[in-house]
CSV table of C-alpha atoms in Angstrom, one decimal:
chain,number,residue,atom,x,y,z
A,141,UNK,CA,117.7,117.4,112.4
A,142,UNK,CA,116.4,113.9,111.2
A,143,UNK,CA,115.2,113.6,107.5
A,144,UNK,CA,111.6,113.9,106.8
A,145,UNK,CA,109.0,111.4,107.6
A,146,UNK,CA,107.1,109.0,105.7
A,147,UNK,CA,102.8,108.6,106.4
A,148,UNK,CA,100.9,105.9,104.2
A,149,UNK,CA,98.4,103.2,105.2
A,150,UNK,CA,97.3,100.1,103.3
A,151,UNK,CA,93.9,100.9,102.9
A,152,UNK,CA,94.7,103.0,99.7
A,153,UNK,CA,95.6,99.5,98.4
A,154,UNK,CA,92.2,98.0,98.8
A,155,UNK,CA,90.7,101.0,98.2
A,156,UNK,CA,88.4,102.5,95.1
A,157,UNK,CA,85.7,105.2,94.6
A,158,UNK,CA,84.2,102.7,92.5
A,159,UNK,CA,84.6,101.6,88.7
A,160,UNK,CA,84.5,104.5,86.6
A,161,UNK,CA,85.1,107.1,89.3
A,162,UNK,CA,88.6,109.0,88.3
A,163,UNK,CA,89.3,108.0,91.8
A,164,UNK,CA,89.6,103.8,90.7
A,165,UNK,CA,92.9,104.1,90.2
A,166,UNK,CA,96.0,103.1,92.6
A,167,UNK,CA,97.6,106.2,93.5
A,168,UNK,CA,99.4,106.5,97.2
A,169,UNK,CA,100.1,101.6,97.1
A,170,UNK,CA,101.6,102.9,93.9
A,171,UNK,CA,103.8,105.7,95.3
A,172,UNK,CA,104.8,103.9,98.7
A,173,UNK,CA,105.9,100.7,96.0
A,174,UNK,CA,107.7,102.8,93.8
A,175,UNK,CA,109.3,104.1,97.4
A,176,UNK,CA,110.0,101.1,98.2
A,177,UNK,CA,111.7,99.8,95.1
A,178,UNK,CA,114.1,102.8,94.9
A,179,UNK,CA,115.6,101.7,97.8
A,180,UNK,CA,114.1,104.8,99.4
A,181,UNK,CA,111.8,103.6,102.7
A,182,UNK,CA,113.9,103.8,105.5
A,183,UNK,CA,111.6,102.1,108.1
A,184,UNK,CA,112.8,104.1,111.3
A,185,UNK,CA,111.1,107.4,109.3
A,186,UNK,CA,108.1,105.4,108.3
A,187,UNK,CA,104.7,105.5,110.1
A,188,UNK,CA,101.2,104.3,109.6
A,189,UNK,CA,98.9,106.9,109.4
A,190,UNK,CA,96.5,106.3,112.3
A,191,UNK,CA,92.3,107.3,112.0
A,192,UNK,CA,91.6,110.3,113.1
A,193,UNK,CA,88.5,110.3,115.5
A,194,UNK,CA,85.4,112.0,115.6
A,195,UNK,CA,86.4,114.3,117.9
A,196,UNK,CA,89.5,115.6,116.1
A,197,UNK,CA,87.4,115.5,112.9
A,198,UNK,CA,85.0,118.3,114.9
A,199,UNK,CA,87.8,120.7,115.3
A,200,UNK,CA,86.6,121.8,111.8
A,201,UNK,CA,84.0,119.5,110.5
A,202,UNK,CA,80.3,119.5,111.8
A,203,UNK,CA,79.3,116.7,114.2
A,204,UNK,CA,76.6,116.1,112.0
A,205,UNK,CA,78.1,115.7,108.9
A,206,UNK,CA,80.6,113.4,110.9
A,207,UNK,CA,78.1,111.4,111.8
A,208,UNK,CA,76.4,110.9,108.3
A,209,UNK,CA,79.7,110.2,106.6
A,210,UNK,CA,80.0,107.2,109.2
A,211,UNK,CA,76.1,106.2,108.8
A,212,UNK,CA,77.0,106.5,104.9
A,213,UNK,CA,79.7,103.4,105.1
A,214,UNK,CA,77.9,101.6,107.6
A,215,UNK,CA,74.9,101.5,105.3
A,216,UNK,CA,76.4,101.8,101.9
A,217,UNK,CA,73.4,104.3,101.3
A,218,UNK,CA,72.1,107.6,101.9
A,219,UNK,CA,68.2,109.0,101.7
A,220,UNK,CA,67.6,111.7,99.7
A,221,UNK,CA,67.6,114.3,102.6
A,222,UNK,CA,71.4,113.1,103.5
A,223,UNK,CA,72.1,113.3,99.8
A,224,UNK,CA,71.1,116.6,99.4
A,225,UNK,CA,72.3,118.3,102.6
A,226,UNK,CA,75.6,116.5,102.7
A,227,UNK,CA,76.8,116.3,99.1
A,228,UNK,CA,76.9,112.3,99.9
A,229,UNK,CA,76.5,110.7,96.8
A,230,UNK,CA,76.4,113.1,94.6
A,231,UNK,CA,78.2,115.4,92.4
A,232,UNK,CA,80.9,113.6,92.4
A,233,UNK,CA,81.3,111.9,95.6
A,234,UNK,CA,80.3,109.0,95.9
A,235,UNK,CA,79.4,106.0,98.8
A,236,UNK,CA,82.0,103.2,99.0
A,237,UNK,CA,83.2,100.4,100.9
A,238,UNK,CA,85.8,102.9,103.1
A,239,UNK,CA,83.7,106.3,102.5
A,240,UNK,CA,84.5,107.4,106.0
A,241,UNK,CA,87.6,105.1,107.2
A,242,UNK,CA,89.6,106.2,104.0
A,243,UNK,CA,89.2,110.2,104.0
A,244,UNK,CA,89.7,110.1,108.4
A,245,UNK,CA,93.0,108.0,107.5
A,246,UNK,CA,94.1,110.9,105.0
A,247,UNK,CA,93.3,113.2,108.0
A,248,UNK,CA,95.1,111.1,110.4
A,249,UNK,CA,98.2,111.1,108.4
A,250,UNK,CA,98.1,114.9,108.2
A,251,UNK,CA,97.3,115.5,112.0
A,252,UNK,CA,100.2,112.5,113.0
A,253,UNK,CA,102.7,114.8,110.3
A,254,UNK,CA,101.7,117.8,111.9
A,255,UNK,CA,102.7,116.8,115.5
A,256,UNK,CA,106.4,114.6,114.3
A,257,UNK,CA,106.8,118.2,113.2
A,258,UNK,CA,106.2,120.3,115.9
A,259,UNK,CA,109.3,121.2,117.5
A,260,UNK,CA,110.7,121.4,113.1
A,261,UNK,CA,111.2,118.7,110.3
A,262,UNK,CA,109.2,117.5,107.3
A,263,UNK,CA,107.1,114.9,106.5
A,264,UNK,CA,105.2,113.3,103.5
A,265,UNK,CA,101.6,112.2,103.6
A,266,UNK,CA,101.2,111.0,99.8
A,267,UNK,CA,97.2,110.4,101.1
A,268,UNK,CA,96.2,113.8,102.0
A,269,UNK,CA,95.6,116.7,99.6
A,270,UNK,CA,91.7,116.5,99.8
A,271,UNK,CA,91.6,120.0,99.7
A,272,UNK,CA,87.8,120.5,99.0
A,273,UNK,CA,86.1,119.8,101.7
A,274,UNK,CA,84.0,121.7,103.4
A,275,UNK,CA,83.1,121.5,106.7
A,276,UNK,CA,79.3,120.5,106.3
A,277,UNK,CA,79.3,119.0,103.0
A,278,UNK,CA,81.7,116.3,100.8
A,279,UNK,CA,83.5,118.3,97.5
A,280,UNK,CA,85.1,117.5,94.7
A,281,UNK,CA,85.8,113.6,95.6
A,282,UNK,CA,87.0,115.1,99.0
A,283,UNK,CA,85.1,114.3,102.2
A,284,UNK,CA,87.2,115.8,105.1
A,285,UNK,CA,89.4,118.2,104.3
A,286,UNK,CA,93.3,117.3,106.1
A,287,UNK,CA,94.6,120.1,105.0
A,288,UNK,CA,92.6,122.4,107.1
A,289,UNK,CA,92.9,120.0,109.8
A,290,UNK,CA,96.7,119.9,110.0
A,291,UNK,CA,96.9,123.9,109.7
A,292,UNK,CA,94.7,123.5,112.6
A,293,UNK,CA,97.0,121.5,114.6
A,294,UNK,CA,99.6,123.7,113.8
A,295,UNK,CA,97.8,126.6,114.8
A,296,UNK,CA,97.0,125.2,118.1
A,297,UNK,CA,100.7,124.1,118.8
A,298,UNK,CA,101.1,127.9,119.2
A,299,UNK,CA,102.5,128.8,116.0
A,300,UNK,CA,100.5,131.8,114.5
A,301,UNK,CA,102.3,132.0,110.8
A,302,UNK,CA,101.5,129.4,108.2
A,303,UNK,CA,101.9,129.6,104.4
A,304,UNK,CA,99.7,127.1,102.4
A,305,UNK,CA,101.1,126.8,99.2
A,306,UNK,CA,98.8,124.7,96.7
A,307,UNK,CA,99.6,123.6,92.8
A,308,UNK,CA,96.7,121.6,92.3
A,309,UNK,CA,95.4,122.3,88.8
A,310,UNK,CA,92.0,123.2,90.5
A,311,UNK,CA,91.5,125.9,93.3
A,312,UNK,CA,92.4,125.3,96.7
A,313,UNK,CA,88.8,126.6,97.7
A,314,UNK,CA,87.9,124.5,100.8
A,315,UNK,CA,91.2,125.5,102.6
A,316,UNK,CA,91.5,129.3,101.4
A,317,UNK,CA,87.2,129.7,102.6
A,318,UNK,CA,88.4,127.9,106.2
A,319,UNK,CA,90.6,130.3,106.8
A,320,UNK,CA,89.3,133.8,105.5
A,321,UNK,CA,88.9,135.1,108.4
A,322,UNK,CA,92.1,134.2,109.8
A,323,UNK,CA,95.6,136.0,109.3
A,324,UNK,CA,97.4,133.8,111.0
A,325,UNK,CA,97.2,131.6,108.0
A,326,UNK,CA,98.0,132.9,104.3
A,327,UNK,CA,96.8,130.7,101.2
A,328,UNK,CA,98.7,130.8,97.8
A,329,UNK,CA,97.2,128.5,95.0
A,330,UNK,CA,98.6,128.3,91.4
A,331,UNK,CA,95.4,126.4,89.4
A,332,UNK,CA,94.4,126.2,86.1
A,333,UNK,CA,91.8,129.2,85.4
A,334,UNK,CA,88.0,128.1,84.1
A,335,UNK,CA,88.3,124.9,85.5
A,336,UNK,CA,85.9,123.5,88.5
A,337,UNK,CA,85.3,124.3,91.3
A,338,UNK,CA,85.3,128.2,89.3
A,339,UNK,CA,86.9,129.9,91.9
A,340,UNK,CA,90.6,131.6,92.7
A,341,UNK,CA,90.1,134.4,91.0
A,342,UNK,CA,93.4,136.8,90.7
A,343,UNK,CA,91.4,140.0,93.2
A,344,UNK,CA,90.2,136.9,95.2
A,345,UNK,CA,91.8,138.0,98.7
A,346,UNK,CA,89.9,136.4,101.2
A,347,UNK,CA,90.3,139.7,103.3
A,348,UNK,CA,94.1,139.9,102.1
A,349,UNK,CA,95.8,136.7,103.0
A,350,UNK,CA,94.8,134.8,99.9
A,351,UNK,CA,96.7,135.3,96.6
A,352,UNK,CA,95.4,133.0,94.2
A,353,UNK,CA,97.2,132.5,90.3
A,354,UNK,CA,94.7,131.6,87.6
A,355,UNK,CA,96.7,129.8,84.9
A,356,UNK,CA,95.7,129.5,81.2
A,357,UNK,CA,95.8,125.8,79.5
A,358,UNK,CA,98.8,125.0,78.7
A,359,UNK,CA,100.9,126.4,81.6
A,360,UNK,CA,104.5,125.0,80.4
A,361,UNK,CA,107.9,124.2,82.8
A,362,UNK,CA,109.4,127.7,82.2
A,363,UNK,CA,106.1,129.5,82.7
A,364,UNK,CA,105.7,127.9,86.2
A,365,UNK,CA,109.2,128.1,87.2
A,366,UNK,CA,108.9,132.2,86.3
A,367,UNK,CA,105.7,131.9,88.8
A,368,UNK,CA,107.7,130.3,91.7
A,369,UNK,CA,110.5,132.3,91.3
A,370,UNK,CA,108.8,135.7,90.4
A,371,UNK,CA,105.9,135.4,93.1
A,372,UNK,CA,105.8,132.3,95.1
A,373,UNK,CA,109.3,133.2,96.6
A,374,UNK,CA,109.3,136.3,96.8
A,375,UNK,CA,105.6,136.1,98.9
A,376,UNK,CA,107.6,133.5,101.2
A,377,UNK,CA,110.6,135.4,101.9
A,378,UNK,CA,107.9,138.5,102.5
A,379,UNK,CA,106.3,136.0,104.9
A,380,UNK,CA,108.9,134.6,106.5
A,381,UNK,CA,106.5,131.2,107.9
A,382,UNK,CA,106.7,129.2,110.8
A,383,UNK,CA,106.0,126.5,108.7
A,384,UNK,CA,104.6,125.5,105.0
A,385,UNK,CA,102.1,122.9,103.9
A,386,UNK,CA,102.4,122.2,100.0
A,387,UNK,CA,99.5,120.8,98.5
A,388,UNK,CA,100.9,119.0,95.6
A,389,UNK,CA,98.4,117.6,93.3
A,390,UNK,CA,99.7,115.9,90.0
A,391,UNK,CA,96.9,117.1,87.7
A,392,UNK,CA,98.9,119.7,86.6
A,393,UNK,CA,101.2,117.5,84.8
A,394,UNK,CA,100.4,117.2,80.9
A,395,UNK,CA,99.2,113.7,80.6
A,396,UNK,CA,96.2,114.1,82.9
A,397,UNK,CA,93.0,113.3,82.0
A,398,UNK,CA,91.3,116.1,84.2
A,399,UNK,CA,93.0,119.3,83.5
A,400,UNK,CA,94.2,120.8,80.4
A,401,UNK,CA,98.1,122.5,81.9
A,402,UNK,CA,101.2,120.8,80.6
A,403,UNK,CA,103.8,120.6,83.3
A,404,UNK,CA,106.4,117.9,83.6
A,405,UNK,CA,106.5,116.3,87.0
A,406,UNK,CA,110.1,118.4,86.8
A,407,UNK,CA,108.0,121.5,88.0
A,408,UNK,CA,106.3,119.6,91.2
A,409,UNK,CA,109.9,118.1,91.9
A,410,UNK,CA,111.2,121.5,91.7
A,411,UNK,CA,108.9,123.0,93.7
A,412,UNK,CA,109.6,119.9,97.0
A,413,UNK,CA,113.4,121.3,96.7
A,414,UNK,CA,113.1,124.9,96.9
A,415,UNK,CA,111.0,124.7,100.0
A,416,UNK,CA,113.2,122.0,101.4
A,417,UNK,CA,115.1,124.6,103.9
A,418,UNK,CA,112.5,127.6,103.4
A,419,UNK,CA,110.7,126.8,106.8
A,420,UNK,CA,111.8,125.3,110.1
A,421,UNK,CA,108.1,123.1,109.6
A,422,UNK,CA,107.2,121.4,106.0
A,423,UNK,CA,104.1,119.2,105.2
A,424,UNK,CA,104.4,117.8,102.2
A,425,UNK,CA,100.8,116.6,100.6
A,426,UNK,CA,99.4,114.7,97.5
A,427,UNK,CA,95.7,116.1,96.0
A,428,UNK,CA,94.3,115.8,92.7
A,429,UNK,CA,95.9,113.5,90.2
A,430,UNK,CA,94.0,110.6,87.6
A,431,UNK,CA,96.6,109.1,85.5
A,432,UNK,CA,98.3,106.2,87.7
A,433,UNK,CA,101.9,106.4,86.0
A,434,UNK,CA,102.1,110.6,86.2
A,435,UNK,CA,100.6,110.6,90.1
A,436,UNK,CA,102.8,107.9,91.3
A,437,UNK,CA,106.4,108.9,89.5
A,438,UNK,CA,105.3,112.5,90.8
A,439,UNK,CA,105.3,111.6,94.2
A,440,UNK,CA,107.2,108.9,94.5
A,441,UNK,CA,109.6,111.5,93.1
A,442,UNK,CA,108.9,114.4,95.4
A,443,UNK,CA,109.9,112.2,98.2
A,444,UNK,CA,113.2,112.0,96.7
A,445,UNK,CA,113.2,115.7,96.6
A,446,UNK,CA,112.3,116.1,100.4
A,447,UNK,CA,115.3,114.2,101.3
A,448,UNK,CA,117.6,115.5,98.3
A,449,UNK,CA,117.7,112.1,96.6
A,450,UNK,CA,118.0,112.0,92.5
A,451,UNK,CA,116.0,109.6,90.8
A,452,UNK,CA,118.2,107.8,88.6
A,453,UNK,CA,118.2,108.1,84.6
A,454,UNK,CA,116.2,104.4,84.5
A,455,UNK,CA,114.1,102.8,87.0
A,456,UNK,CA,115.7,99.7,88.6
A,457,UNK,CA,113.4,96.4,87.6
A,458,UNK,CA,111.6,96.4,91.1
A,459,UNK,CA,110.3,99.8,90.1
A,460,UNK,CA,109.6,98.9,86.5
A,461,UNK,CA,107.5,96.2,87.0
A,462,UNK,CA,105.0,98.3,89.2
A,463,UNK,CA,104.6,100.9,86.6
A,464,UNK,CA,103.7,98.0,84.1
A,465,UNK,CA,101.7,96.2,86.3
A,466,UNK,CA,99.0,99.2,86.6
A,467,UNK,CA,96.1,99.5,84.0
A,468,UNK,CA,94.5,102.7,83.1
A,469,UNK,CA,90.7,102.5,80.9
A,470,UNK,CA,90.9,105.8,80.1
A,471,UNK,CA,92.3,106.9,76.9
A,472,UNK,CA,95.8,107.3,78.5
A,473,UNK,CA,96.4,103.9,79.1
A,474,UNK,CA,95.3,102.4,76.0
A,475,UNK,CA,99.2,102.8,74.7
A,476,UNK,CA,101.3,104.2,77.3
A,477,UNK,CA,104.8,105.5,76.4
A,478,UNK,CA,107.7,103.5,77.4
A,479,UNK,CA,109.0,106.7,79.8
A,480,UNK,CA,106.7,106.0,82.3
A,481,UNK,CA,107.8,102.9,82.8
A,482,UNK,CA,111.4,103.0,83.0
A,483,UNK,CA,112.0,107.1,84.4
A,484,UNK,CA,111.0,108.7,87.4
A,485,UNK,CA,111.8,112.2,86.0
A,486,UNK,CA,109.8,113.6,83.0
A,487,UNK,CA,111.4,114.9,80.3
A,488,UNK,CA,111.4,118.9,80.6
A,489,UNK,CA,108.3,120.9,79.0
A,490,UNK,CA,109.4,123.9,78.1
A,491,UNK,CA,107.7,126.6,76.1
A,492,UNK,CA,107.2,130.4,75.3
A,493,UNK,CA,106.9,132.3,78.7
A,494,UNK,CA,103.3,134.3,78.1
A,495,UNK,CA,102.9,137.8,79.0
A,496,UNK,CA,99.6,137.0,81.1
A,497,UNK,CA,102.3,135.1,83.5
A,498,UNK,CA,104.1,138.1,84.0
A,499,UNK,CA,101.1,139.8,84.7
A,500,UNK,CA,100.0,137.5,87.5
A,501,UNK,CA,103.4,137.3,89.0
A,502,UNK,CA,103.2,140.9,89.7
A,503,UNK,CA,99.7,141.0,90.6
A,504,UNK,CA,100.6,138.4,93.4
A,505,UNK,CA,102.6,140.5,95.5
A,506,UNK,CA,100.6,144.0,95.3
A,507,UNK,CA,99.8,144.7,98.6
A,508,UNK,CA,100.7,141.5,100.6
A,509,UNK,CA,100.1,142.2,104.2
A,510,UNK,CA,102.9,142.6,106.6
A,511,UNK,CA,104.2,139.3,107.9
A,512,UNK,CA,102.7,138.1,111.2
A,513,UNK,CA,103.9,137.8,114.5
A,514,UNK,CA,106.7,135.7,114.9
A,515,UNK,CA,106.7,133.3,117.7
A,516,UNK,CA,109.5,130.6,118.4
């Protein structure tokens, strides 16, 4: 089987949600630059992301919402009624120059990944993972739900046993809601308890084909590994999915300003490595993450893990120069540690295994549905 596909776009290099917004930082462009600086970029395995068409987006999103998003980009403003109906220019979802084109590019990238993996294989779409968007409104910095669209594309290919995994610090509510009545898609989310969007409780099972693991603040590498081995992998072995999508949000890392978890990026890289040979098809997405150094190092490292490549103990000078060139105006960026410039892999962040984590893992495995009917 050929190696993984990498799907990116230059739209992220010149696009920002605006000064002061958590997504004012360069994430996808820095990830792609790091991959190239490490010598991990194979032009034969890279694809530029197309922009999803309104017709493609309408597989999940309401046509009125798609039209409103296009109009908002053209006018760079929205009437009050449109703001209130679609949450555009409200609740952290700003109007910016590429407010339609950028998420449509993310969606196009995940749709392309689903097409490229139709017969098997894997793909990394760091611009994807916008898991909060709803069919008819923006939510949580997410305007179009590329993960839902990619899963729908797999379903439209005839697959009927999909597993969506989400390790973002925030619950993958938009994806769970989209498939709440569809037993062909099982969703499993590990996220911080008590954090926005305040959904994804342990007892929330979306009719039986969802599991949620709301973890306490301070989740450490030992606890994540325990959950992965004692909850996620048993679910995977039970379901035997034809395809897996992993939303690899980097806001669960210790240095992220919008969450209070304590993981190193070893958790994310280990998750990717563990999934690499577990299903005929695998799509790896980005997601949350609001510290440019930790996000880019995590997602570039995830690409390495997908390819079975270990990062060097010290980054080569071109990669180090990319990281030293970043600027971050939140408190964490005022005095960044040297390791953010010189290494890809974090130092491990071990800690105690709390009883609550054992309870969450055990509860996840109770009353699992029977595996879906398998097709080739």
